[in-house]
mmCIF file of C-alpha atoms and ligand atoms in Angstrom:
data_model
loop_
_atom_site.group_PDB
_atom_site.id
_atom_site.type_symbol
_atom_site.label_atom_id
_atom_site.label_comp_id
_atom_site.label_asym_id
_atom_site.label_seq_id
_atom_site.Cartn_x
_atom_site.Cartn_y
_atom_site.Cartn_z
ATOM 1 C CA MET A 1 29.948 20.201 -60.029
ATOM 2 C CA SER A 2 26.909 19.142 -61.149
ATOM 3 C CA GLU A 3 27.394 19.319 -65.124
ATOM 4 C CA LYS A 4 30.367 17.657 -65.017
ATOM 5 C CA PRO A 5 31.018 14.914 -67.404
ATOM 6 C CA VAL A 6 32.304 11.785 -65.708
ATOM 7 C CA ALA A 7 35.585 10.085 -66.810
ATOM 8 C CA GLY A 8 35.558 7.319 -69.505
ATOM 9 C CA THR A 9 32.973 9.409 -71.736
ATOM 10 C CA VAL A 10 34.533 9.353 -75.206
ATOM 11 C CA PRO A 11 33.243 11.336 -77.176
ATOM 12 C CA ASP A 12 33.134 12.396 -80.746
ATOM 13 C CA GLU A 13 35.128 16.265 -82.146
ATOM 14 C CA LYS A 14 31.853 18.286 -81.338
ATOM 15 C CA GLU A 15 31.263 16.600 -77.841
ATOM 16 C CA ALA A 16 35.169 16.479 -77.112
ATOM 17 C CA ALA A 17 35.453 20.113 -77.913
ATOM 18 C CA ALA A 18 32.168 21.110 -75.844
ATOM 19 C CA LEU A 19 33.561 19.312 -72.848
ATOM 20 C CA GLU A 20 36.996 20.840 -73.181
ATOM 21 C CA ALA A 21 35.180 24.118 -73.468
ATOM 22 C CA ALA A 22 32.899 23.613 -70.503
ATOM 23 C CA PHE A 23 35.862 22.378 -68.389
ATOM 24 C CA ASP A 24 38.087 25.655 -69.066
ATOM 25 C CA ALA A 25 35.482 27.287 -67.405
ATOM 26 C CA HIS A 26 35.269 25.988 -64.840
ATOM 27 C CA VAL A 27 38.685 25.519 -63.877
ATOM 28 C CA ALA A 28 38.769 29.396 -64.950
ATOM 29 C CA ALA A 29 36.083 29.810 -62.435
ATOM 30 C CA ASN A 30 37.619 27.832 -59.728
ATOM 31 C CA GLY A 31 36.673 24.859 -59.237
ATOM 32 C CA LYS A 32 37.745 21.592 -58.378
ATOM 33 C CA VAL A 33 38.556 19.062 -60.531
ATOM 34 C CA GLU A 34 37.973 15.714 -59.010
ATOM 35 C CA PRO A 35 39.053 11.712 -59.906
ATOM 36 C CA ARG A 36 35.790 10.815 -61.877
ATOM 37 C CA ASP A 37 35.580 13.926 -64.015
ATOM 38 C CA TRP A 38 36.279 13.708 -67.441
ATOM 39 C CA MET A 39 39.116 15.478 -67.974
ATOM 40 C CA PRO A 40 41.480 16.789 -71.152
ATOM 41 C CA GLU A 41 43.928 13.831 -71.410
ATOM 42 C CA ALA A 42 46.852 16.728 -71.313
ATOM 43 C CA TYR A 43 45.666 18.127 -68.413
ATOM 44 C CA ARG A 44 45.807 14.306 -66.663
ATOM 45 C CA LYS A 45 49.455 13.990 -67.665
ATOM 46 C CA THR A 46 50.631 17.036 -67.184
ATOM 47 C CA LEU A 47 49.669 16.343 -63.274
ATOM 48 C CA ILE A 48 51.097 12.690 -63.327
ATOM 49 C CA ARG A 49 54.323 14.509 -64.613
ATOM 50 C CA GLN A 50 54.209 17.188 -61.644
ATOM 51 C CA ILE A 51 52.630 14.971 -58.521
ATOM 52 C CA SER A 52 54.539 12.239 -59.714
ATOM 53 C CA GLN A 53 57.740 14.686 -59.383
ATOM 54 C CA HIS A 54 56.889 16.622 -56.555
ATOM 55 C CA ALA A 55 56.728 12.385 -54.684
ATOM 56 C CA HIS A 56 59.866 11.422 -56.026
ATOM 57 C CA SER A 57 61.416 14.824 -54.351
ATOM 58 C CA GLU A 58 59.939 14.242 -50.872
ATOM 59 C CA VAL A 59 61.181 10.696 -50.826
ATOM 60 C CA ILE A 60 64.587 11.476 -52.841
ATOM 61 C CA GLY A 61 65.160 14.554 -50.159
ATOM 62 C CA MET A 62 64.896 12.103 -47.455
ATOM 63 C CA GLN A 63 68.712 10.761 -48.833
ATOM 64 C CA PRO A 64 70.966 14.193 -47.959
ATOM 65 C CA GLU A 65 68.578 14.570 -44.466
ATOM 66 C CA GLY A 66 69.071 10.626 -43.449
ATOM 67 C CA ASN A 67 72.874 11.226 -43.855
ATOM 68 C CA TRP A 68 72.792 12.840 -41.003
ATOM 69 C CA ILE A 69 70.576 11.079 -38.786
ATOM 70 C CA THR A 70 72.981 8.841 -36.666
ATOM 71 C CA ARG A 71 75.882 11.930 -36.647
ATOM 72 C CA ALA A 72 73.084 14.332 -34.805
ATOM 73 C CA PRO A 73 74.842 16.020 -32.453
ATOM 74 C CA SER A 74 72.810 15.836 -29.675
ATOM 75 C CA LEU A 75 69.466 13.234 -28.707
ATOM 76 C CA ARG A 76 66.905 15.190 -29.028
ATOM 77 C CA ARG A 77 68.095 16.803 -32.406
ATOM 78 C CA LYS A 78 68.547 13.287 -33.727
ATOM 79 C CA ALA A 79 64.608 12.497 -32.708
ATOM 80 C CA VAL A 80 63.453 15.981 -34.726
ATOM 81 C CA LEU A 81 65.667 15.406 -37.566
ATOM 82 C CA LEU A 82 63.988 11.636 -37.629
ATOM 83 C CA ALA A 83 60.832 12.607 -37.355
ATOM 84 C CA LYS A 84 61.225 15.271 -40.349
ATOM 85 C CA VAL A 85 63.020 13.011 -42.632
ATOM 86 C CA GLN A 86 59.690 10.168 -41.775
ATOM 87 C CA ASP A 87 57.667 13.118 -42.773
ATOM 88 C CA GLU A 88 59.085 13.538 -46.628
ATOM 89 C CA ALA A 89 58.458 9.715 -46.702
ATOM 90 C CA GLY A 90 54.957 10.525 -45.872
ATOM 91 C CA HIS A 91 54.721 13.345 -48.418
ATOM 92 C CA GLY A 92 55.757 11.565 -51.108
ATOM 93 C CA LEU A 93 53.461 8.789 -49.524
ATOM 94 C CA TYR A 94 50.297 11.441 -49.802
ATOM 95 C CA LEU A 95 51.127 12.692 -53.489
ATOM 96 C CA TYR A 96 51.538 9.063 -55.157
ATOM 97 C CA ALA A 97 48.152 8.413 -53.760
ATOM 98 C CA ALA A 98 47.359 11.748 -54.920
ATOM 99 C CA ALA A 99 49.039 10.713 -58.811
ATOM 100 C CA GLU A 100 46.740 7.155 -58.254
ATOM 101 C CA THR A 101 43.536 8.477 -58.670
ATOM 102 C CA LEU A 102 45.085 9.849 -62.239
ATOM 103 C CA GLY A 103 45.152 6.087 -62.807
ATOM 104 C CA VAL A 104 49.077 5.697 -63.275
ATOM 105 C CA SER A 105 50.114 2.782 -60.582
ATOM 106 C CA ARG A 106 53.072 3.489 -58.091
ATOM 107 C CA ASP A 107 55.057 1.084 -59.471
ATOM 108 C CA GLU A 108 55.107 2.942 -62.589
ATOM 109 C CA MET A 109 55.971 6.185 -61.543
ATOM 110 C CA GLU A 110 58.866 4.049 -59.066
ATOM 111 C CA ASP A 111 60.425 2.729 -62.360
ATOM 112 C CA ALA A 112 60.255 5.693 -64.251
ATOM 113 C CA LEU A 113 62.437 7.461 -61.702
ATOM 114 C CA ILE A 114 64.753 4.780 -61.565
ATOM 115 C CA GLU A 115 65.090 4.649 -65.155
ATOM 116 C CA GLY A 116 65.619 8.327 -65.246
ATOM 117 C CA ARG A 117 62.644 8.856 -67.006
ATOM 118 C CA ALA A 118 61.116 11.091 -64.350
ATOM 119 C CA LYS A 119 62.443 13.862 -62.473
ATOM 120 C CA TYR A 120 63.186 15.089 -59.038
ATOM 121 C CA SER A 121 63.938 18.749 -57.699
ATOM 122 C CA SER A 122 67.313 19.338 -58.252
ATOM 123 C CA ILE A 123 68.258 21.102 -55.026
ATOM 124 C CA PHE A 124 68.719 17.006 -53.485
ATOM 125 C CA ASN A 125 71.513 16.535 -55.982
ATOM 126 C CA TYR A 126 73.494 17.946 -53.453
ATOM 127 C CA PRO A 127 75.746 17.293 -50.691
ATOM 128 C CA THR A 128 75.389 17.626 -47.408
ATOM 129 C CA LEU A 129 78.166 17.869 -45.976
ATOM 130 C CA THR A 130 78.351 19.068 -42.314
ATOM 131 C CA TRP A 131 75.393 19.635 -39.909
ATOM 132 C CA ALA A 132 74.724 22.912 -40.771
ATOM 133 C CA ASP A 133 73.292 21.459 -44.384
ATOM 134 C CA ILE A 134 71.022 20.197 -41.613
ATOM 135 C CA GLY A 135 70.260 23.775 -40.867
ATOM 136 C CA ALA A 136 69.950 24.880 -44.429
ATOM 137 C CA ILE A 137 67.680 22.811 -45.849
ATOM 138 C CA GLY A 138 65.421 23.058 -43.375
ATOM 139 C CA TRP A 139 65.228 26.884 -43.457
ATOM 140 C CA LEU A 140 65.923 27.811 -46.994
ATOM 141 C CA VAL A 141 64.710 24.513 -48.993
ATOM 142 C CA ASP A 142 61.575 24.110 -46.702
ATOM 143 C CA SER A 143 61.057 27.845 -46.918
ATOM 144 C CA ALA A 144 61.115 27.369 -50.437
ATOM 145 C CA ALA A 145 58.779 23.908 -50.931
ATOM 146 C CA ILE A 146 56.517 26.396 -48.227
ATOM 147 C CA VAL A 147 56.071 28.879 -50.603
ATOM 148 C CA ASN A 148 55.642 26.660 -53.922
ATOM 149 C CA GLN A 149 53.406 24.491 -52.037
ATOM 150 C CA LEU A 150 50.893 27.991 -50.327
ATOM 151 C CA ALA A 151 50.019 28.401 -54.173
ATOM 152 C CA LEU A 152 50.059 24.626 -54.901
ATOM 153 C CA CYS A 153 46.908 24.360 -52.211
ATOM 154 C CA ARG A 154 44.398 26.056 -54.257
ATOM 155 C CA CYS A 155 44.970 23.692 -57.255
ATOM 156 C CA SER A 156 42.794 22.915 -59.640
ATOM 157 C CA TYR A 157 42.813 18.630 -58.914
ATOM 158 C CA GLY A 158 40.952 18.187 -55.636
ATOM 159 C CA PRO A 159 43.259 15.382 -54.678
ATOM 160 C CA TYR A 160 46.585 17.226 -55.236
ATOM 161 C CA ALA A 161 45.504 20.547 -53.366
ATOM 162 C CA ARG A 162 43.925 18.295 -50.257
ATOM 163 C CA ALA A 163 47.360 16.433 -49.970
ATOM 164 C CA MET A 164 49.110 20.192 -50.426
ATOM 165 C CA ILE A 165 47.254 21.575 -46.839
ATOM 166 C CA ARG A 166 48.260 18.950 -44.880
ATOM 167 C CA ILE A 167 51.545 18.993 -46.591
ATOM 168 C CA CYS A 168 52.613 22.696 -46.011
ATOM 169 C CA LYS A 169 51.062 22.067 -42.037
ATOM 170 C CA GLU A 170 53.937 19.616 -41.697
ATOM 171 C CA GLU A 171 56.520 21.137 -43.259
ATOM 172 C CA SER A 172 56.082 24.245 -41.356
ATOM 173 C CA PHE A 173 57.280 22.421 -38.798
ATOM 174 C CA HIS A 174 60.367 21.482 -40.356
ATOM 175 C CA GLN A 175 61.272 24.988 -41.209
ATOM 176 C CA ARG A 176 61.339 26.167 -38.030
ATOM 177 C CA GLN A 177 63.618 23.512 -37.222
ATOM 178 C CA GLY A 178 65.989 24.396 -39.846
ATOM 179 C CA PHE A 179 65.463 28.199 -38.876
ATOM 180 C CA GLU A 180 66.286 27.097 -34.718
ATOM 181 C CA ILE A 181 69.588 25.021 -36.005
ATOM 182 C CA MET A 182 70.974 27.718 -38.013
ATOM 183 C CA MET A 183 70.149 29.932 -34.488
ATOM 184 C CA ALA A 184 71.891 27.725 -32.177
ATOM 185 C CA LEU A 185 74.899 27.889 -34.967
ATOM 186 C CA CYS A 186 75.007 31.392 -35.540
ATOM 187 C CA ASN A 187 74.729 32.343 -31.756
ATOM 188 C CA GLY A 188 76.954 29.507 -31.029
ATOM 189 C CA SER A 189 81.234 29.719 -31.207
ATOM 190 C CA GLY A 190 82.505 31.527 -33.974
ATOM 191 C CA GLU A 191 83.709 27.999 -35.525
ATOM 192 C CA GLN A 192 79.795 26.976 -35.262
ATOM 193 C CA LYS A 193 78.719 30.439 -36.967
ATOM 194 C CA ARG A 194 81.383 29.619 -39.844
ATOM 195 C CA MET A 195 80.129 26.740 -41.089
ATOM 196 C CA ALA A 196 76.701 28.072 -40.768
ATOM 197 C CA GLN A 197 77.754 30.263 -43.367
ATOM 198 C CA ASP A 198 79.646 28.097 -45.261
ATOM 199 C CA ALA A 199 76.439 26.631 -45.403
ATOM 200 C CA MET A 200 74.703 28.924 -46.506
ATOM 201 C CA ASP A 201 77.163 30.098 -49.147
ATOM 202 C CA ARG A 202 76.791 26.511 -50.634
ATOM 203 C CA TRP A 203 72.756 26.511 -50.886
ATOM 204 C CA TRP A 204 71.155 30.070 -51.186
ATOM 205 C CA TRP A 205 71.839 29.397 -55.178
ATOM 206 C CA PRO A 206 70.303 26.190 -55.662
ATOM 207 C CA VAL A 207 67.348 27.182 -53.519
ATOM 208 C CA VAL A 208 66.918 29.990 -55.810
ATOM 209 C CA MET A 209 67.318 27.861 -58.399
ATOM 210 C CA MET A 210 64.695 24.965 -56.746
ATOM 211 C CA PHE A 211 61.840 27.451 -58.246
ATOM 212 C CA GLY A 212 62.575 26.186 -62.173
ATOM 213 C CA PRO A 213 63.226 27.838 -65.391
ATOM 214 C CA PRO A 214 62.778 31.653 -65.602
ATOM 215 C CA ASP A 215 59.005 32.975 -66.912
ATOM 216 C CA ALA A 216 60.451 33.738 -70.044
ATOM 217 C CA ASN A 217 61.728 29.506 -70.366
ATOM 218 C CA SER A 218 59.515 27.727 -68.626
ATOM 219 C CA PRO A 219 57.580 25.915 -71.411
ATOM 220 C CA ASN A 220 55.017 24.190 -68.609
ATOM 221 C CA SER A 221 53.885 27.104 -67.086
ATOM 222 C CA ALA A 222 51.550 29.401 -69.713
ATOM 223 C CA GLN A 223 48.800 26.017 -70.040
ATOM 224 C CA SER A 224 49.324 24.853 -66.016
ATOM 225 C CA MET A 225 48.430 28.538 -65.164
ATOM 226 C CA LYS A 226 45.746 28.237 -67.301
ATOM 227 C CA TRP A 227 44.456 25.399 -66.406
ATOM 228 C CA ARG A 228 44.969 26.519 -62.637
ATOM 229 C CA ILE A 229 47.203 23.995 -61.477
ATOM 230 C CA LYS A 230 50.126 27.000 -60.441
ATOM 231 C CA HIS A 231 48.389 30.171 -60.213
ATOM 232 C CA LYS A 232 52.035 31.359 -59.197
ATOM 233 C CA SER A 233 54.825 31.606 -61.983
ATOM 234 C CA ASN A 234 58.300 30.444 -61.442
ATOM 235 C CA ASP A 235 59.752 33.676 -60.965
ATOM 236 C CA GLU A 236 56.879 34.990 -58.708
ATOM 237 C CA LEU A 237 57.438 32.115 -56.356
ATOM 238 C CA ARG A 238 61.070 32.706 -56.682
ATOM 239 C CA GLN A 239 60.964 36.530 -55.593
ATOM 240 C CA ALA A 240 58.070 35.906 -52.887
ATOM 241 C CA PHE A 241 61.136 33.462 -51.089
ATOM 242 C CA ILE A 242 63.956 35.824 -51.740
ATOM 243 C CA ASP A 243 61.654 38.692 -50.162
ATOM 244 C CA GLN A 244 60.579 37.027 -46.837
ATOM 245 C CA THR A 245 64.349 35.236 -46.903
ATOM 246 C CA VAL A 246 66.425 38.318 -47.222
ATOM 247 C CA PRO A 247 65.523 39.476 -43.766
ATOM 248 C CA GLN A 248 65.711 36.280 -41.740
ATOM 249 C CA ALA A 249 68.924 36.002 -43.195
ATOM 250 C CA GLU A 250 69.299 39.522 -41.519
ATOM 251 C CA LYS A 251 68.631 38.543 -38.260
ATOM 252 C CA LEU A 252 70.497 35.829 -37.982
ATOM 253 C CA GLY A 253 73.941 37.921 -39.111
ATOM 254 C CA LEU A 254 74.540 35.461 -42.258
ATOM 255 C CA ALA A 255 75.498 37.127 -45.242
ATOM 256 C CA ILE A 256 73.339 36.172 -48.558
ATOM 257 C CA PRO A 257 75.783 35.500 -50.975
ATOM 258 C CA ASP A 258 75.256 37.525 -53.439
ATOM 259 C CA PRO A 259 77.322 41.270 -54.134
ATOM 260 C CA ASP A 260 73.967 42.453 -56.347
ATOM 261 C CA LEU A 261 71.469 41.470 -54.252
ATOM 262 C CA LYS A 262 69.874 44.949 -53.515
ATOM 263 C CA TRP A 263 66.264 46.453 -52.536
ATOM 264 C CA ASN A 264 64.821 47.928 -54.656
ATOM 265 C CA GLU A 265 62.540 51.022 -53.788
ATOM 266 C CA ALA A 266 60.642 51.152 -57.096
ATOM 267 C CA ARG A 267 59.919 47.819 -57.628
ATOM 268 C CA GLY A 268 59.109 46.691 -53.824
ATOM 269 C CA HIS A 269 60.989 43.832 -54.001
ATOM 270 C CA TYR A 270 64.592 43.215 -54.053
ATOM 271 C CA ASP A 271 66.673 42.430 -56.937
ATOM 272 C CA ILE A 272 69.526 39.780 -57.388
ATOM 273 C CA GLY A 273 72.311 38.868 -59.563
ATOM 274 C CA GLU A 274 72.419 36.352 -62.728
ATOM 275 C CA ILE A 275 71.404 33.011 -62.020
ATOM 276 C CA ASP A 276 73.689 30.198 -63.410
ATOM 277 C CA TRP A 277 70.828 28.580 -65.400
ATOM 278 C CA GLU A 278 73.507 26.305 -67.389
ATOM 279 C CA GLU A 279 74.827 24.638 -63.482
ATOM 280 C CA PHE A 280 70.283 23.901 -63.319
ATOM 281 C CA PHE A 281 70.224 21.929 -66.394
ATOM 282 C CA ASN A 282 73.278 20.533 -66.207
ATOM 283 C CA VAL A 283 71.943 19.238 -62.530
ATOM 284 C CA VAL A 284 68.443 18.434 -63.412
ATOM 285 C CA ARG A 285 69.550 16.139 -66.978
ATOM 286 C CA GLY A 286 71.773 14.356 -64.026
ATOM 287 C CA ASN A 287 75.064 15.691 -63.809
ATOM 288 C CA GLY A 288 74.677 16.796 -60.430
ATOM 289 C CA GLN A 289 76.640 16.118 -57.906
ATOM 290 C CA CYS A 290 74.642 13.864 -56.329
ATOM 291 C CA ASN A 291 72.422 12.428 -59.111
ATOM 292 C CA GLU A 292 73.915 8.687 -59.437
ATOM 293 C CA GLN A 293 74.542 8.340 -55.892
ATOM 294 C CA ARG A 294 70.874 9.300 -55.255
ATOM 295 C CA ILE A 295 68.917 6.970 -58.244
ATOM 296 C CA GLU A 296 71.581 3.836 -56.952
ATOM 297 C CA ARG A 297 70.251 4.593 -53.051
ATOM 298 C CA ARG A 298 66.337 4.202 -54.701
ATOM 299 C CA ARG A 299 67.007 1.769 -56.419
ATOM 300 C CA ALA A 300 68.743 -0.421 -53.790
ATOM 301 C CA ALA A 301 65.833 0.335 -51.339
ATOM 302 C CA ARG A 302 63.258 -1.126 -53.124
ATOM 303 C CA ASP A 303 64.924 -4.052 -54.805
ATOM 304 C CA GLU A 304 65.775 -4.924 -50.881
ATOM 305 C CA GLY A 305 62.592 -3.973 -49.663
ATOM 306 C CA LEU A 306 60.507 -5.730 -52.044
ATOM 307 C CA TRP A 307 60.862 -8.835 -49.666
ATOM 308 C CA VAL A 308 58.353 -6.511 -47.071
ATOM 309 C CA CYS A 309 56.038 -5.560 -49.762
ATOM 310 C CA ASP A 310 55.853 -9.171 -50.153
ATOM 311 C CA ALA A 311 55.249 -10.311 -46.624
ATOM 312 C CA ALA A 312 53.032 -8.148 -46.103
ATOM 313 C CA LEU A 313 51.069 -8.570 -49.258
ATOM 314 C CA ALA A 314 51.046 -12.818 -48.574
ATOM 315 C CA TYR A 315 49.933 -11.596 -45.443
ATOM 316 C CA GLY A 316 46.949 -9.789 -46.376
ATOM 317 C CA GLU A 317 45.545 -12.385 -48.778
ATOM 318 C CA LYS A 318 46.182 -14.993 -45.413
ATOM 319 C CA GLN A 319 44.021 -12.970 -43.976
ATOM 320 C CA ARG A 320 40.837 -12.003 -46.307
ATOM 321 C CA ALA A 321 41.363 -16.190 -46.660
ATOM 322 C CA ARG A 322 40.226 -17.293 -43.196
ATOM 323 C CA LYS A 323 37.676 -14.147 -43.223
ATOM 324 C CA ARG A 324 35.895 -16.065 -46.104
ATOM 325 C CA ARG A 325 36.451 -19.294 -44.176
ATOM 326 C CA GLU A 326 34.954 -18.001 -40.970
ATOM 327 C CA ALA A 327 32.007 -16.751 -43.053
ATOM 328 C CA ALA A 328 31.111 -19.773 -44.929
HETATM 329 N N1 FAQ B 401 64.664 20.304 -60.459
HETATM 330 O O1 FAQ B 401 57.960 23.977 -67.519
HETATM 331 P P1 FAQ B 401 58.764 23.968 -66.068
HETATM 332 C C1 FAQ B 401 60.377 19.982 -51.388
HETATM 333 C C2 FAQ B 401 61.507 20.804 -64.830
HETATM 334 S S1 FAQ B 401 59.630 19.428 -52.622
HETATM 335 C C3 FAQ B 401 64.521 19.373 -61.636
HETATM 336 O O2 FAQ B 401 58.624 25.873 -65.678
HETATM 337 P P2 FAQ B 401 56.544 23.309 -64.327
HETATM 338 C C4 FAQ B 401 59.996 18.992 -49.766
HETATM 339 C C5 FAQ B 401 60.359 20.447 -65.387
HETATM 340 O O3 FAQ B 401 59.712 19.417 -64.164
HETATM 341 C C6 FAQ B 401 60.214 19.906 -54.285
HETATM 342 N N2 FAQ B 401 63.543 19.472 -62.565
HETATM 343 O O4 FAQ B 401 58.058 22.700 -65.334
HETATM 344 C C7 FAQ B 401 61.153 18.954 -49.050
HETATM 345 C C8 FAQ B 401 60.507 20.759 -66.895
HETATM 346 O O5 FAQ B 401 60.691 19.106 -67.211
HETATM 347 P P3 FAQ B 401 59.418 18.880 -67.799
HETATM 348 C C9 FAQ B 401 59.756 19.654 -55.101
HETATM 349 C C10 FAQ B 401 63.074 20.992 -62.467
HETATM 350 O O6 FAQ B 401 56.296 21.457 -63.993
HETATM 351 C C11 FAQ B 401 62.347 19.898 -48.327
HETATM 352 C C12 FAQ B 401 61.452 21.580 -67.009
HETATM 353 O O7 FAQ B 401 62.285 21.784 -66.018
HETATM 354 N N3 FAQ B 401 58.706 20.758 -55.393
HETATM 355 O O8 FAQ B 401 61.627 20.438 -51.652
HETATM 356 C C13 FAQ B 401 62.973 21.902 -61.726
HETATM 357 O O9 FAQ B 401 55.352 24.317 -64.590
HETATM 358 C C14 FAQ B 401 63.504 19.676 -47.627
HETATM 359 C C15 FAQ B 401 60.711 22.985 -67.366
HETATM 360 O O10 FAQ B 401 60.127 23.754 -65.972
HETATM 361 C C16 FAQ B 401 57.906 20.129 -56.173
HETATM 362 O O11 FAQ B 401 58.272 19.111 -57.592
HETATM 363 C C17 FAQ B 401 63.762 21.722 -60.575
HETATM 364 N N4 FAQ B 401 63.778 22.417 -59.748
HETATM 365 O O12 FAQ B 401 57.483 24.075 -62.894
HETATM 366 C C18 FAQ B 401 61.941 17.625 -49.025
HETATM 367 C C19 FAQ B 401 56.440 20.705 -56.253
HETATM 368 N N5 FAQ B 401 62.517 23.143 -61.842
HETATM 369 O O13 FAQ B 401 58.725 17.865 -66.315
HETATM 370 C C20 FAQ B 401 63.095 17.087 -48.329
HETATM 371 C C21 FAQ B 401 55.171 20.985 -57.667
HETATM 372 C C22 FAQ B 401 61.325 22.611 -63.658
HETATM 373 O O14 FAQ B 401 58.424 19.489 -68.869
HETATM 374 C C23 FAQ B 401 63.266 17.883 -47.732
HETATM 375 N N6 FAQ B 401 56.266 20.937 -58.866
HETATM 376 N N7 FAQ B 401 61.758 21.431 -63.758
HETATM 377 O O15 FAQ B 401 60.607 17.436 -68.608
HETATM 378 C C24 FAQ B 401 56.299 22.839 -59.409
HETATM 379 O O16 FAQ B 401 55.553 23.835 -58.882
HETATM 380 C C25 FAQ B 401 56.216 22.606 -60.966
HETATM 381 O O17 FAQ B 401 56.477 21.729 -61.049
HETATM 382 C C26 FAQ B 401 58.383 23.425 -60.969
HETATM 383 C C27 FAQ B 401 58.537 23.918 -62.525
HETATM 384 C C28 FAQ B 401 57.410 24.971 -60.103
HETATM 385 C C29 FAQ B 401 58.896 22.643 -60.206
#
């Protein structure tokens, strides 16, 4: 993008309008934006909001699954779950690093989360009551995350798009491990099958809501789509997830807890019943079953881990001092 102005330019009003017009044309032509490029302040802020929210979701998302690491039903299941939870930490790291390229520090983002100024995905405020919930998260939540993130691989902001490509590859493994847990339960005893159905009954609607409010009530969508941060709307992604998941549920022999779910031949999509948006906004406002616990655990993990950061920084400084002495 040779004609792109660089960050740090302080333009006057006329220049600013020209820069913005050039920026809009660049992203409209599917051009990528890199950290040193000039960008509208609102674009930068929108990305910080979305990427940090995404990073927080990955990190908070470790808690519901972490809850079952010590209780996984076999050593194999335990090892796989441990690896998955570690992957989520890695995803958080890539995403925080992508957000840092926009001039915000990791400490600032973490403070915003812990002080309730930044959001994270509603889905992680539901409890994991049985082992089948681990299958449901992997199968349903990771499927939903992949549908959303595949579109984000084409996001106009380079560092975010590149992080998404790597994350999506790892999420497909997560989705398969979830489906495999559900398959084992559905082919098992009557009690196991009932456990799988119970997880399906509790997770289905929260996952459907996870794509965000309906397009008509999504204040950020229009601008984010214009800037090619988002390539598909919340409702388009929700529909894609439903269409791909219904046949998978049929294959497992699980019923979807929606009496109004039916194939619409004319639309070429499934129709679904009414979504309880009051529940969604209630959870987003902090009143879900686990919001308080999730943030409290995150705060404790940060506070208890501070000495590790201090020790790592002191060790790094000691190494640098030794190198300086050796070079002198
Ligand atoms: N939860 O105007 P829109 C994962 C907020 S990663 C809470 O439509 P936008 C991996 C939204 O922030 C899951 N808040 O907003 C994993 C906004 O509030 P604000 C996370 C929500 O940004 C799997 C307001 O509502 N994925 O699962 C939610 O254009 C298993 C109005 O909404 C991402 O974050 C929600 N569900 O579209 C990990 C993907 N939905 O900020 C562990 C990246 C909306 O103005 C285990 N993010 N809100 O105060 C996105 O694609 C977008 O941000 C959307 C929302 C689609 C989530």
